[in-house]
Amino acid sequence: MSKSTSKGLKKRKMGSSPVDPTQRRLDRFLSTSSPSPSPSPSSSTLSKNEPMQIDSVVPIIKKNPMLGTYRQQIILPKITIADADPLRQTELTDLNFENCWSMPKKLILSIFSTDNFNRINYITASQISQSLCRFGKSEKVYKSLKEEIENHIQEIKKSLLSKPLNVDLLARLNTHWDTFCQQLTIIRTVFMELDRYYILPNTKYKSISQLGKDLFSEVIMEKDDFHHVVISEVIHQIKIERDGSKINIRLIQDILRMLTEQSYYKSEFEPRFLESTRLYYKEEANRRISYGTIPEYIHHAAGRRTQESEERVKNYLSMDTKQALIAVVVDKLVYAKTETIIQKGFDTMMENDMYEPLKIFYELLQQSPKMSLLRTAFGEFLREEGMKIIKDPKNDPTMITSLLVFKSKIDKILKTCFNDDVTFINALKESFEQFINTRGNKPAELLAKHLDSKLKIPVKRQRFPEIVDTISLDSILTLFRYIQTKDAFEAYFKRFLAKRLLMDRSASSDLENHVLVNLKAECGPEFTKNLENMFKDIQISLDLSKDFKEYKPEKPRPSMSIKVIAQATWPSYSLLDIKLPANMMASQKLFENFYVNKFNGRKLVWQNRLSSCSIIANFSRGRKEVIASLAQAVILFMFNDASKKSLTFTKIQSLTGLTKNDLIGLLTSLSTGSYKIILNSSGKDEVTSNDSFVYNFDFESANSKVRIPPAASIEPTKDEEKDVEKKVHISRQHQLEAAIVRIMKGKKTLSHNALVDELFKELKYPVQADDIKKRIESLIDRDYIIRDTKDRSTYVYQI
């Protein structure tokens, strides 16, 4: 040991060994093995019998914390060790190195030969290696070790090439690699000193294991592009698995782990694997799309996606490959075939409620711009199916019901398959608005009629009335949002509401109010102002009825509920001229006197067509309460005279003063259908002026209260529909003119095309260019606007 080395060991605690035990063993080994007569390194090593030379002892004062009131001092000796033999050898010769290296070399060869050479002591070899490194022979040990590893790798290469590459290549390679890695682990343990203090700081390798693996890559994998052969075989095995056959998953897993450790996975394997996957699924997509059904193809694509992203990645692929692999599979199986899938199977899936394949198809397209194709197909399907419901006039009686069923179906598809995607909801709204407004005012009329059927007391199916709640009303009002002709709906709805209120046929005031609240929220308070005033008139009429009961109580009168309405608020109806019985006429006169006295200057007009009566009728099976219109009640009262067992059509007409058409409608409602209160002597359902009628004393009904269907004459007629259409048309003309004036007042000067564009944006109902032109001409005639003298196509607001 040199002085420089010994000086590094000067400070030691008393009782510690002055020389490293490993150094002592190496010195002994050198003294026995070296043939040279020169002094061996072991001559300077201190033996147990040799005295230890102590240069000096310097007291060291160590201060302890306060103990009581005195400070304590402990004196520790300082020991300096000097080299006992100044002739000690300072470095190893090449011959000494070779003698020392022979044992580690034999151990390395033993490890590589796997013959368990037990006569070599692993610990001794490790200590020799450690000592050689501390004698400055680290580089030489490193080169010798590297040479032995390279020689062994060459042997592995010869073994691999001894058989054709296509015969169990992966299995043989994996066996050699696995054994080699285990051998490297043992070697690294033996040469730990070299691994830590030379290889890591002085070479490009992090450890002996990396050194061996890199040499394996350079000698075997890189030469003659052997790694390409291995990668090709791995990809071939994966293709076999994709085709449905079983492979050695553990082997593929080990090989890919080897490629990862040698940095081939990301740079070489993954690009080739993804390209092979792209070609594989491109061919499969072309093959499978041509046979079988589209739902089956979608299920197959989803199964392949799951197989690649979950099973294959879990079994042997890296997680870093997962997203790229999914992208390739979905791109070839789904994205590339989106147009074909939609063309061949989308309508079928929508029509047959195939929720699962639709949901899978939507989820597969979520990350792709191809989603717009699915959304477009969705909108087109809605328009086509909607037009089938809307266009054919034969479907008018069931149009709204069909639309509600269709809308409910689409809502379920949106929720179940498309996750209530906002873009699909917007497509639904646009499609419904487009097809539902192709029939002008007809959908608005039918929607108002359908809503009326839900809000009024049903005449038929009285034993099991339909349960109507706010949810069903909301679904009906959803269609109202898509209708552009809301003014036409308001006109029809007002007419139906008037009949419900005036004839006491409203099923529920809460439901009526619910509808008004929704209409107000959708269209604003101006839209429902007249409707709300109608309810106010009914409430005022109830108060009037209470006051009338106290007016001249001494005069007899039947129980009356009289509704006084404002003519400007309510829709107009044609009057029904009928001769009332004397007691009814007296009651009417009495109320007129009461009303005129209460409100001086007002005039009452009796609307007999909308009046109703409650009659107690006697039948052979007992009494029944019959709810009928005023005109129906007047006819029934004629049969109270027992002397008149039969009344002819002509007789009834002379007594009531009704027109022939009105009377035919009334008699038809009383003598046909399920409520034959009177019987036609002809036995036919069709009433003529030659028929005679008798009271049906044997009438039967399971209900104690019988509501007679209204006569056809008071149901909406063609004339009434024309009247509504006329009023809507006039209202729209006023709205259009007001919009023109409002726009021109703000713009002052505007071209014809610009004005038309502004009107299309502002008006909430469909308007034709010809109607706009007519209204502009009308406003020019009335000097609201004028034409520009320089440009006839430009209008100027007339201040």
mmCIF file of C-alpha atoms in Angstrom, residues 101-115 117 120 122 125 141 144-149 152 183 186-187 190-191:
data_model
loop_
_atom_site.group_PDB
_atom_site.id
_atom_site.type_symbol
_atom_site.label_atom_id
_atom_site.label_comp_id
_atom_site.label_asym_id
_atom_site.label_seq_id
_atom_site.Cartn_x
_atom_site.Cartn_y
_atom_site.Cartn_z
ATOM 1 C CA TRP A 101 -8.117 -12.416 -13.789
ATOM 2 C CA SER A 102 -7.936 -16.147 -14.405
ATOM 3 C CA MET A 103 -10.362 -16.990 -11.609
ATOM 4 C CA PRO A 104 -13.077 -14.391 -12.549
ATOM 5 C CA LYS A 105 -12.721 -15.490 -16.162
ATOM 6 C CA LYS A 106 -13.283 -19.122 -15.264
ATOM 7 C CA LEU A 107 -16.327 -18.013 -13.279
ATOM 8 C CA ILE A 108 -17.710 -16.057 -16.255
ATOM 9 C CA LEU A 109 -17.194 -19.015 -18.569
ATOM 10 C CA SER A 110 -18.826 -21.219 -15.999
ATOM 11 C CA ILE A 111 -21.847 -18.911 -15.783
ATOM 12 C CA PHE A 112 -22.195 -18.775 -19.562
ATOM 13 C CA SER A 113 -21.749 -22.527 -19.928
ATOM 14 C CA THR A 114 -24.499 -23.105 -17.307
ATOM 15 C CA ASP A 115 -22.598 -26.151 -15.990
ATOM 16 C CA PHE A 117 -18.834 -24.846 -11.913
ATOM 17 C CA ILE A 120 -15.017 -21.614 -8.203
ATOM 18 C CA TYR A 122 -18.179 -16.598 -6.274
ATOM 19 C CA ALA A 125 -13.956 -13.956 -7.582
ATOM 20 C CA VAL A 141 -11.271 -5.549 -16.085
ATOM 21 C CA SER A 144 -11.804 -8.254 -20.441
ATOM 22 C CA LEU A 145 -15.350 -8.689 -19.209
ATOM 23 C CA LYS A 146 -16.762 -7.107 -22.368
ATOM 24 C CA GLU A 147 -14.649 -9.429 -24.506
ATOM 25 C CA GLU A 148 -15.996 -12.505 -22.722
ATOM 26 C CA ILE A 149 -19.581 -11.296 -23.108
ATOM 27 C CA HIS A 152 -20.591 -15.648 -25.617
ATOM 28 C CA GLN A 183 -26.432 -14.725 -16.576
ATOM 29 C CA ILE A 186 -25.171 -13.044 -11.806
ATOM 30 C CA ILE A 187 -22.167 -11.430 -13.486
ATOM 31 C CA VAL A 190 -19.882 -10.610 -9.023
ATOM 32 C CA PHE A 191 -18.522 -7.438 -10.606
#
